[in-house]
Coordinates of C-alpha atoms and ligand atoms in Angstrom, one line a residue:
M219 CA 110.0 118.5 -1.2
P220 CA 108.2 121.7 -2.1
V221 CA 107.6 124.3 0.6
F222 CA 103.8 123.8 0.4
D223 CA 102.2 120.5 -0.5
H224 CA 98.8 121.9 -0.2
I225 CA 97.1 125.2 -1.3
P226 CA 96.8 127.4 1.8
M227 CA 93.2 128.8 2.0
G228 CA 91.3 131.6 3.7
E229 CA 92.6 133.7 6.6
D230 CA 94.4 130.7 8.2
G231 CA 96.1 130.0 4.8
L232 CA 97.3 133.6 4.5
K233 CA 98.6 133.5 8.1
E234 CA 100.4 130.2 7.3
I235 CA 102.2 131.7 4.4
Y236 CA 103.1 134.9 6.3
Q237 CA 104.4 132.8 9.2
W238 CA 106.5 130.8 6.8
L239 CA 107.9 134.0 5.3
D240 CA 108.8 135.4 8.7
D241 CA 110.5 132.2 9.8
W242 CA 112.4 131.9 6.6
V243 CA 113.7 135.5 6.8
V244 CA 114.8 134.9 10.4
Q245 CA 116.6 131.7 9.4
N246 CA 118.2 133.4 6.4
A247 CA 118.9 136.8 8.0
S248 CA 122.3 137.1 6.3
I249 CA 120.8 137.2 2.8
A250 CA 117.1 138.2 3.4
R251 CA 114.9 140.9 4.8
K252 CA 111.2 141.6 4.8
E253 CA 109.6 144.9 4.1
V254 CA 105.9 145.6 4.3
I255 CA 105.3 147.6 1.1
G256 CA 101.5 148.2 1.6
R257 CA 98.2 147.2 3.1
S258 CA 95.2 145.7 1.5
P259 CA 91.9 147.6 1.8
D260 CA 90.9 145.2 4.7
G261 CA 94.1 145.8 6.5
W262 CA 96.4 142.9 5.6
D263 CA 100.1 143.5 5.2
I264 CA 101.6 143.1 1.8
P265 CA 105.2 141.9 2.4
A266 CA 108.1 141.9 0.0
I267 CA 111.1 139.7 0.6
F268 CA 114.5 141.1 -0.5
I269 CA 117.1 138.4 -1.2
T270 CA 120.7 139.3 -2.0
D271 CA 124.2 138.7 -0.7
K272 CA 125.0 141.9 1.3
A273 CA 128.8 141.3 1.0
F274 CA 128.5 142.6 -2.6
P275 CA 127.6 146.2 -3.2
N276 CA 124.1 146.8 -4.5
D277 CA 125.5 149.2 -7.2
D278 CA 127.0 146.2 -8.9
K279 CA 123.7 144.3 -8.9
Q280 CA 120.7 144.2 -11.1
I281 CA 117.2 144.3 -9.7
A282 CA 114.7 141.5 -10.4
V283 CA 111.1 141.7 -9.1
I284 CA 108.7 138.8 -8.9
T285 CA 105.0 139.4 -8.1
S286 CA 102.5 136.8 -7.4
G287 CA 98.9 136.5 -6.2
R288 CA 97.4 139.7 -7.7
H289 CA 94.2 137.9 -8.5
G290 CA 92.7 136.3 -5.4
Q291 CA 91.2 133.1 -6.9
E292 CA 94.3 132.1 -8.9
L293 CA 95.2 129.4 -6.4
G294 CA 98.5 128.3 -8.1
T295 CA 100.1 131.7 -7.3
R296 CA 99.9 131.0 -3.6
V297 CA 102.6 128.3 -3.6
V298 CA 104.9 129.7 -6.3
G299 CA 106.2 132.7 -4.3
P300 CA 107.4 130.7 -1.3
E301 CA 109.0 128.2 -3.6
I302 CA 111.0 130.9 -5.4
I303 CA 112.0 132.4 -2.1
R304 CA 113.3 129.1 -0.9
Y305 CA 115.2 128.6 -4.2
L306 CA 116.8 132.0 -3.8
G307 CA 118.3 130.9 -0.5
S308 CA 119.7 127.6 -1.9
N309 CA 123.3 126.9 -3.0
E310 CA 122.1 126.8 -6.6
A311 CA 121.2 130.5 -6.4
E312 CA 124.5 131.7 -4.9
E313 CA 125.5 133.6 -8.1
I314 CA 122.0 135.2 -8.4
R315 CA 122.4 136.5 -4.8
N316 CA 125.9 137.9 -5.6
T317 CA 124.8 139.7 -8.8
Q318 CA 121.2 140.6 -8.2
V319 CA 118.8 142.0 -5.7
T320 CA 115.7 139.8 -6.1
I321 CA 112.5 141.1 -4.6
V322 CA 109.6 138.7 -4.3
V323 CA 106.1 139.9 -3.4
P324 CA 104.3 136.6 -2.8
V325 CA 100.8 137.9 -2.1
V326 CA 100.1 141.2 -3.8
N327 CA 96.3 140.9 -3.1
P328 CA 95.8 139.4 0.4
E329 CA 92.1 140.4 0.5
G330 CA 91.4 138.4 -2.7
F331 CA 93.5 135.6 -1.2
V332 CA 91.4 135.4 2.0
H333 CA 88.1 135.5 0.1
N334 CA 89.3 133.3 -2.7
E335 CA 87.9 135.9 -5.1
F336 CA 89.4 138.0 -7.9
R337 CA 89.0 141.3 -5.9
S338 CA 91.1 143.2 -8.5
S339 CA 90.5 145.1 -11.7
R340 CA 90.3 143.8 -15.3
T341 CA 91.2 147.1 -16.8
S342 CA 93.6 148.9 -14.4
L343 CA 96.0 148.5 -11.6
T344 CA 94.2 148.7 -8.3
K345 CA 94.9 151.6 -6.0
T346 CA 96.5 149.2 -3.6
E347 CA 98.9 147.9 -6.3
R348 CA 99.7 151.4 -7.4
L349 CA 100.6 152.5 -3.9
A350 CA 102.5 149.3 -2.9
L351 CA 104.3 148.5 -6.1
G352 CA 104.7 152.2 -7.1
G353 CA 106.6 152.8 -3.9
L354 CA 108.7 149.7 -4.3
F355 CA 109.6 150.5 -7.9
K356 CA 110.5 154.1 -7.2
A357 CA 113.3 152.8 -4.9
F358 CA 114.1 149.7 -7.0
P359 CA 113.3 150.2 -10.7
P360 CA 113.4 146.6 -12.0
D361 CA 115.8 145.4 -14.7
M362 CA 113.6 142.2 -14.9
M363 CA 110.1 141.5 -13.7
I364 CA 107.8 138.5 -13.7
D365 CA 104.2 138.7 -12.8
F366 CA 102.7 135.2 -11.8
H367 CA 99.1 134.3 -12.5
S368 CA 97.4 130.9 -12.5
L369 CA 94.8 129.3 -14.8
G370 CA 92.1 127.0 -13.4
K371 CA 89.4 124.7 -14.7
S372 CA 87.3 127.3 -16.4
A373 CA 89.3 130.5 -16.1
G374 CA 91.6 131.6 -18.8
S375 CA 91.6 130.3 -22.3
K376 CA 88.2 130.2 -23.9
Y377 CA 89.0 127.2 -26.2
D378 CA 91.6 125.3 -24.2
R379 CA 90.4 125.1 -20.7
G380 CA 91.8 123.5 -17.6
D381 CA 95.3 122.5 -18.6
M382 CA 97.6 125.1 -20.0
E383 CA 100.7 126.7 -18.5
V384 CA 102.1 129.7 -20.3
I385 CA 105.1 132.0 -20.6
I386 CA 103.9 135.4 -21.7
P387 CA 106.4 137.7 -23.5
A388 CA 103.9 140.5 -23.6
N389 CA 103.5 144.1 -22.7
T390 CA 106.6 144.9 -24.7
T391 CA 106.8 146.5 -28.1
R392 CA 108.6 146.0 -31.4
W393 CA 110.8 148.9 -30.6
A394 CA 114.5 148.1 -30.8
M395 CA 114.1 144.4 -31.4
D396 CA 112.3 144.0 -28.0
E397 CA 109.7 141.6 -29.2
Q398 CA 112.4 139.4 -30.7
I399 CA 114.5 139.6 -27.5
H400 CA 111.6 138.7 -25.3
Q401 CA 110.8 135.7 -27.5
Y402 CA 114.5 134.6 -27.4
V403 CA 114.4 134.7 -23.6
A404 CA 111.0 133.0 -23.4
R405 CA 112.2 130.1 -25.5
E406 CA 115.1 129.6 -23.2
M407 CA 112.7 129.6 -20.2
Q408 CA 110.5 127.1 -22.1
K409 CA 113.4 124.8 -22.8
S410 CA 114.4 124.7 -19.1
A411 CA 110.8 123.9 -18.1
E412 CA 110.7 121.2 -20.8
S413 CA 113.8 119.5 -19.5
A414 CA 112.3 119.5 -16.0
G415 CA 109.2 117.9 -17.3
W416 CA 106.8 120.8 -17.5
P417 CA 105.1 121.5 -20.9
Y418 CA 104.8 125.3 -21.2
E419 CA 103.4 127.3 -24.2
I420 CA 104.7 130.7 -25.2
H421 CA 101.8 133.2 -25.9
T422 CA 102.2 136.7 -27.1
L423 CA 99.8 139.6 -26.4
E424 CA 97.7 138.8 -29.5
D425 CA 97.6 135.2 -28.5
L426 CA 96.3 136.3 -25.1
A427 CA 93.6 138.5 -26.5
A428 CA 92.5 135.9 -29.0
Y429 CA 92.7 132.8 -26.8
Y430 CA 91.9 133.9 -23.3
F431 CA 89.3 136.5 -22.9
G432 CA 85.6 136.3 -23.5
D433 CA 83.0 133.5 -23.7
T434 CA 83.6 129.9 -24.7
E435 CA 81.1 130.1 -27.5
I436 CA 82.6 130.0 -31.0
G437 CA 82.5 133.3 -32.9
N438 CA 82.4 135.4 -29.8
M439 CA 85.5 137.5 -30.3
P440 CA 86.0 139.8 -27.4
W441 CA 86.6 143.0 -29.3
S442 CA 87.0 145.4 -26.4
Y443 CA 89.6 143.2 -24.7
L444 CA 91.4 142.9 -28.0
Q445 CA 91.6 146.6 -28.3
E446 CA 92.9 146.9 -24.8
K447 CA 95.4 144.1 -25.0
V448 CA 97.0 145.0 -28.3
F449 CA 97.1 148.7 -27.4
L450 CA 100.6 148.6 -26.0
L451 CA 102.1 146.6 -28.7
H452 CA 100.8 148.4 -31.8
M453 CA 99.3 151.7 -30.8
Q454 CA 102.1 153.3 -29.0
D455 CA 102.6 156.7 -30.6
F456 CA 104.6 159.3 -28.8
Y457 CA 103.1 162.2 -30.6
D458 CA 99.5 161.3 -29.8
N459 CA 99.2 162.4 -26.2
Y460 CA 100.1 159.0 -25.1
H461 CA 100.4 158.3 -21.4
T462 CA 101.8 155.3 -19.8
P463 CA 99.1 152.9 -18.6
E464 CA 100.0 153.5 -15.0
E465 CA 98.8 157.1 -15.4
D466 CA 95.8 156.2 -17.6
H467 CA 94.6 152.9 -16.1
Y468 CA 94.8 151.2 -19.5
T469 CA 96.0 147.8 -18.5
N470 CA 95.7 145.6 -15.5
Y471 CA 99.2 144.2 -16.1
T472 CA 102.0 145.5 -14.0
C473 CA 104.5 144.7 -16.6
G474 CA 103.4 147.3 -19.2
P475 CA 104.3 150.4 -17.1
A476 CA 107.6 148.8 -16.0
Y477 CA 108.6 148.3 -19.7
L478 CA 107.5 151.7 -20.7
K479 CA 109.1 153.6 -17.8
W480 CA 112.3 151.7 -17.3
H481 CA 112.7 149.4 -20.3
T482 CA 112.4 146.4 -17.9
L483 CA 112.5 142.9 -19.3
V484 CA 108.9 141.8 -18.5
F485 CA 107.2 138.4 -18.4
G486 CA 103.8 137.2 -17.4
M487 CA 103.4 133.7 -16.3
E488 CA 100.4 131.4 -16.0
T489 CA 100.7 128.3 -13.9
N490 CA 97.8 125.9 -13.7
H491 CA 96.0 124.9 -10.5
Y492 CA 93.6 122.5 -12.1
A493 CA 95.7 120.2 -14.3
L494 CA 98.4 120.2 -11.7
S495 CA 96.2 118.9 -8.8
R496 CA 99.2 118.5 -6.4
A497 CA 100.2 121.9 -5.0
G498 CA 103.8 120.9 -5.0
D499 CA 103.8 120.3 -8.7
I500 CA 102.4 123.8 -9.3
A501 CA 105.2 125.3 -7.1
L502 CA 107.9 123.4 -8.9
S503 CA 106.6 124.0 -12.4
G504 CA 106.2 127.7 -11.6
L505 CA 109.8 127.8 -10.2
V506 CA 111.6 126.4 -13.2
P507 CA 111.0 129.1 -15.8
C508 CA 111.6 131.7 -13.1
S509 CA 114.9 130.3 -11.9
S510 CA 115.9 129.8 -15.6
L511 CA 115.4 133.6 -16.2
L512 CA 117.1 134.6 -13.0
K513 CA 120.1 132.5 -14.0
M514 CA 120.1 134.1 -17.5
G515 CA 120.5 137.4 -15.7
N516 CA 124.0 136.2 -14.7
T517 CA 125.1 135.5 -18.2
R518 CA 126.1 137.7 -21.1
F519 CA 123.7 137.6 -24.0
P520 CA 125.6 137.4 -27.3
W521 CA 124.7 141.0 -28.3
E522 CA 125.2 142.6 -24.9
K523 CA 128.5 144.1 -23.7
D524 CA 128.0 143.2 -20.1
R525 CA 126.5 140.3 -18.1
G526 CA 122.9 140.9 -17.2
Y527 CA 119.4 141.0 -18.5
P528 CA 119.2 142.0 -22.2
V529 CA 117.7 145.4 -21.8
N530 CA 120.4 147.7 -23.3
I531 CA 119.4 148.0 -27.0
L532 CA 117.4 151.2 -26.6
H533 CA 117.0 152.3 -30.2
G534 CA 117.9 150.7 -33.5
D535 CA 118.6 147.0 -33.9
F536 CA 121.3 144.3 -33.4
R537 CA 123.3 145.9 -36.3
I538 CA 123.4 149.5 -35.0
S539 CA 122.0 150.6 -31.7
I540 CA 121.9 153.2 -29.0
R541 CA 122.9 151.9 -25.6
P542 CA 123.5 153.0 -22.1
L543 CA 126.8 154.0 -20.5
G544 CA 128.1 153.1 -17.1
G545 CA 130.7 151.1 -15.2
N546 CA 128.3 149.1 -13.0
A547 CA 124.7 147.9 -13.0
S548 CA 123.4 150.9 -11.1
E549 CA 125.0 153.4 -13.5
R550 CA 123.9 151.5 -16.5
R551 CA 120.3 151.3 -15.2
A552 CA 120.2 155.1 -14.6
S553 CA 121.7 155.7 -18.1
R554 CA 119.3 153.2 -19.6
I555 CA 116.2 154.9 -18.0
R556 CA 117.4 158.3 -19.1
I557 CA 118.0 157.4 -22.7
W558 CA 114.9 155.2 -22.9
N559 CA 112.7 158.2 -21.9
E560 CA 114.4 160.3 -24.6
R561 CA 114.3 157.6 -27.3
K562 CA 111.7 159.5 -29.3
N563 CA 114.2 162.3 -29.6
F564 CA 116.8 160.2 -31.5
N565 CA 116.6 159.3 -35.2
L566 CA 117.1 155.7 -36.1
P567 CA 120.9 155.6 -36.3
Q568 CA 122.4 154.9 -39.7
R569 CA 125.4 153.0 -41.0
E570 CA 126.9 152.8 -44.5
M571 CA 129.8 150.8 -45.8
A572 CA 131.7 153.5 -47.7
D573 CA 134.4 151.1 -48.9
Q574 CA 135.9 147.7 -47.7
E575 CA 137.9 149.4 -45.0
T576 CA 135.4 152.1 -43.9
T577 CA 132.1 152.2 -42.2
V578 CA 130.3 155.5 -41.6
A579 CA 127.8 155.8 -38.8
R580 CA 125.5 158.7 -38.1
V581 CA 123.2 159.4 -35.2
R582 CA 121.0 162.4 -34.6
Y583 CA 119.7 163.6 -31.2
F584 CA 117.1 166.4 -31.3
G585 CA 116.0 166.5 -27.7
W586 CA 116.7 169.0 -24.8
D587 CA 118.2 166.6 -22.2
L588 CA 121.7 167.9 -22.7
P589 CA 124.5 167.0 -22.6
M590 CA 123.1 163.7 -23.9
E591 CA 125.4 160.8 -23.2
F592 CA 125.0 157.4 -24.8
A593 CA 126.9 154.7 -26.7
L594 CA 126.5 153.9 -30.3
C595 CA 127.1 150.2 -30.9
L596 CA 127.7 148.5 -34.3
R597 CA 127.9 144.8 -35.0
M598 CA 130.8 144.3 -37.3
R599 CA 131.8 141.5 -39.7
Q600 CA 135.4 142.6 -39.3
K601 CA 137.2 141.6 -36.1
N602 CA 140.0 144.1 -36.5
I603 CA 138.7 147.6 -35.7
Q604 CA 141.6 150.1 -36.3
S605 CA 140.1 153.4 -35.4
V606 CA 137.0 155.5 -34.8
T607 CA 137.1 159.2 -35.6
T608 CA 134.7 162.1 -35.7
G609 CA 135.7 165.4 -37.4
G610 CA 139.3 164.0 -37.7
R611 CA 139.6 163.4 -33.9
D612 CA 140.1 160.0 -32.4
V613 CA 137.2 158.6 -30.4
K614 CA 137.8 156.0 -27.7
F615 CA 135.8 152.7 -28.2
E616 CA 135.5 149.3 -26.7
S617 CA 134.7 146.0 -28.4
F618 CA 133.2 142.7 -27.6
E619 CA 132.3 139.6 -29.6
D620 CA 129.5 137.1 -30.2
G621 CA 130.0 133.8 -31.9
C622 CA 130.8 135.1 -35.3
S623 CA 131.2 138.9 -35.2
S624 CA 132.4 141.7 -33.1
F625 CA 130.7 144.8 -31.7
V626 CA 132.2 148.2 -31.6
Y627 CA 130.9 150.2 -28.7
I628 CA 131.5 153.9 -28.9
P629 CA 130.7 156.2 -25.9
I630 CA 129.4 159.6 -27.1
R631 CA 128.6 162.9 -25.4
M632 CA 126.6 165.5 -27.3
E633 CA 126.8 169.0 -25.9
K634 CA 124.0 170.2 -28.2
A635 CA 121.4 168.7 -30.4
G636 CA 122.4 167.7 -33.8
T637 CA 124.0 164.9 -35.8
I638 CA 127.3 163.2 -35.1
E639 CA 129.1 161.3 -37.8
L640 CA 131.7 158.6 -37.0
I641 CA 134.2 157.0 -39.3
I642 CA 135.1 153.4 -38.4
K643 CA 138.2 152.0 -40.0
H644 CA 138.7 148.3 -40.2
S645 CA 140.7 145.8 -42.3
Y646 CA 138.9 143.2 -44.5
D647 CA 139.2 140.5 -41.9
Ligands
LIG745 ZN1 95.5 136.7 -13.1

């Protein structure tokens, strides 16, 4: 049975959800706490529910944030948040509680909720969102984030109305294979939903712009929206006075700033409160892709050194990349954010196979954030890595494997700006 088998409406509906949250937190006090992270313009609390097993140190945990109910009339979002919260207290979510701090903000926009109206902004984050979420993210910069929305009978797609549910790997870029990585993860979420009986689509940012916004008339391409929506993906230029949307009000998606500031793995979600006429179905269909992603956060992706969300290729590609350092989730997050914000000051790292037993790798850092510490990571055909040297000196390295190759992971500390060259020796097989 889902938490809510009806859509809570109006002031009473909001109070009903808030009462359920309070009761749930009391009943699950060993793993949950509530924090009011802001207030709506008309004075309603905006609660966030933190769920994690306190027996494990937070430094070893990743941070996952799930927001819902930013747009008041998107009725489906009302039942998804509580369903995810209940799931996070279940036996199935034990490993998620052990390895992640999951923060669910079930009603970001209580004013819109009460009035059953949008009461938000189409082009920027609202002041309320900036204050509430900004404060939360300052203390808990997310490794993963999902922002739940909901389509209805007429809202949403201008050509396919009333029925779609969508996973949105958007507000990312093509930098460092991120678009491919988000697609990879979205496909896994879609497969989980499919096996639970929920047909989801995967739509990118361009899909969104082309499909969703504007009038239903044929030939009415919403150019201004198109400009806005593809801005992040294609127009990001560090040398062009670019500011993150959070500073410039460019987007109404919370995911964009999180990606740009912290290299967060970001997903939008659209449930559907028209085609799914039973509230419980909306809750369950919303939960499945979310729980699928949370569970992926406990696994090691083939190209990642450690278990966790795949957010550690910060420059380059799967073959040669710049990655964070750190012995636990918290250190890796700090290193990741630091390097990510310096990524424009690295050249694309290079590799060259000098002969069958030798690979030469070069990386250049020309920024001022010194000493710069990062790892250079190469995917190798050869399993047997014999040595890594620079200027004739041995360099310590680690290695890990995927299904058919190995990765050599080389921690580097650069005292001053310049180029470092590494010689990797390996046998043929
Ligand atoms: Zn929305």
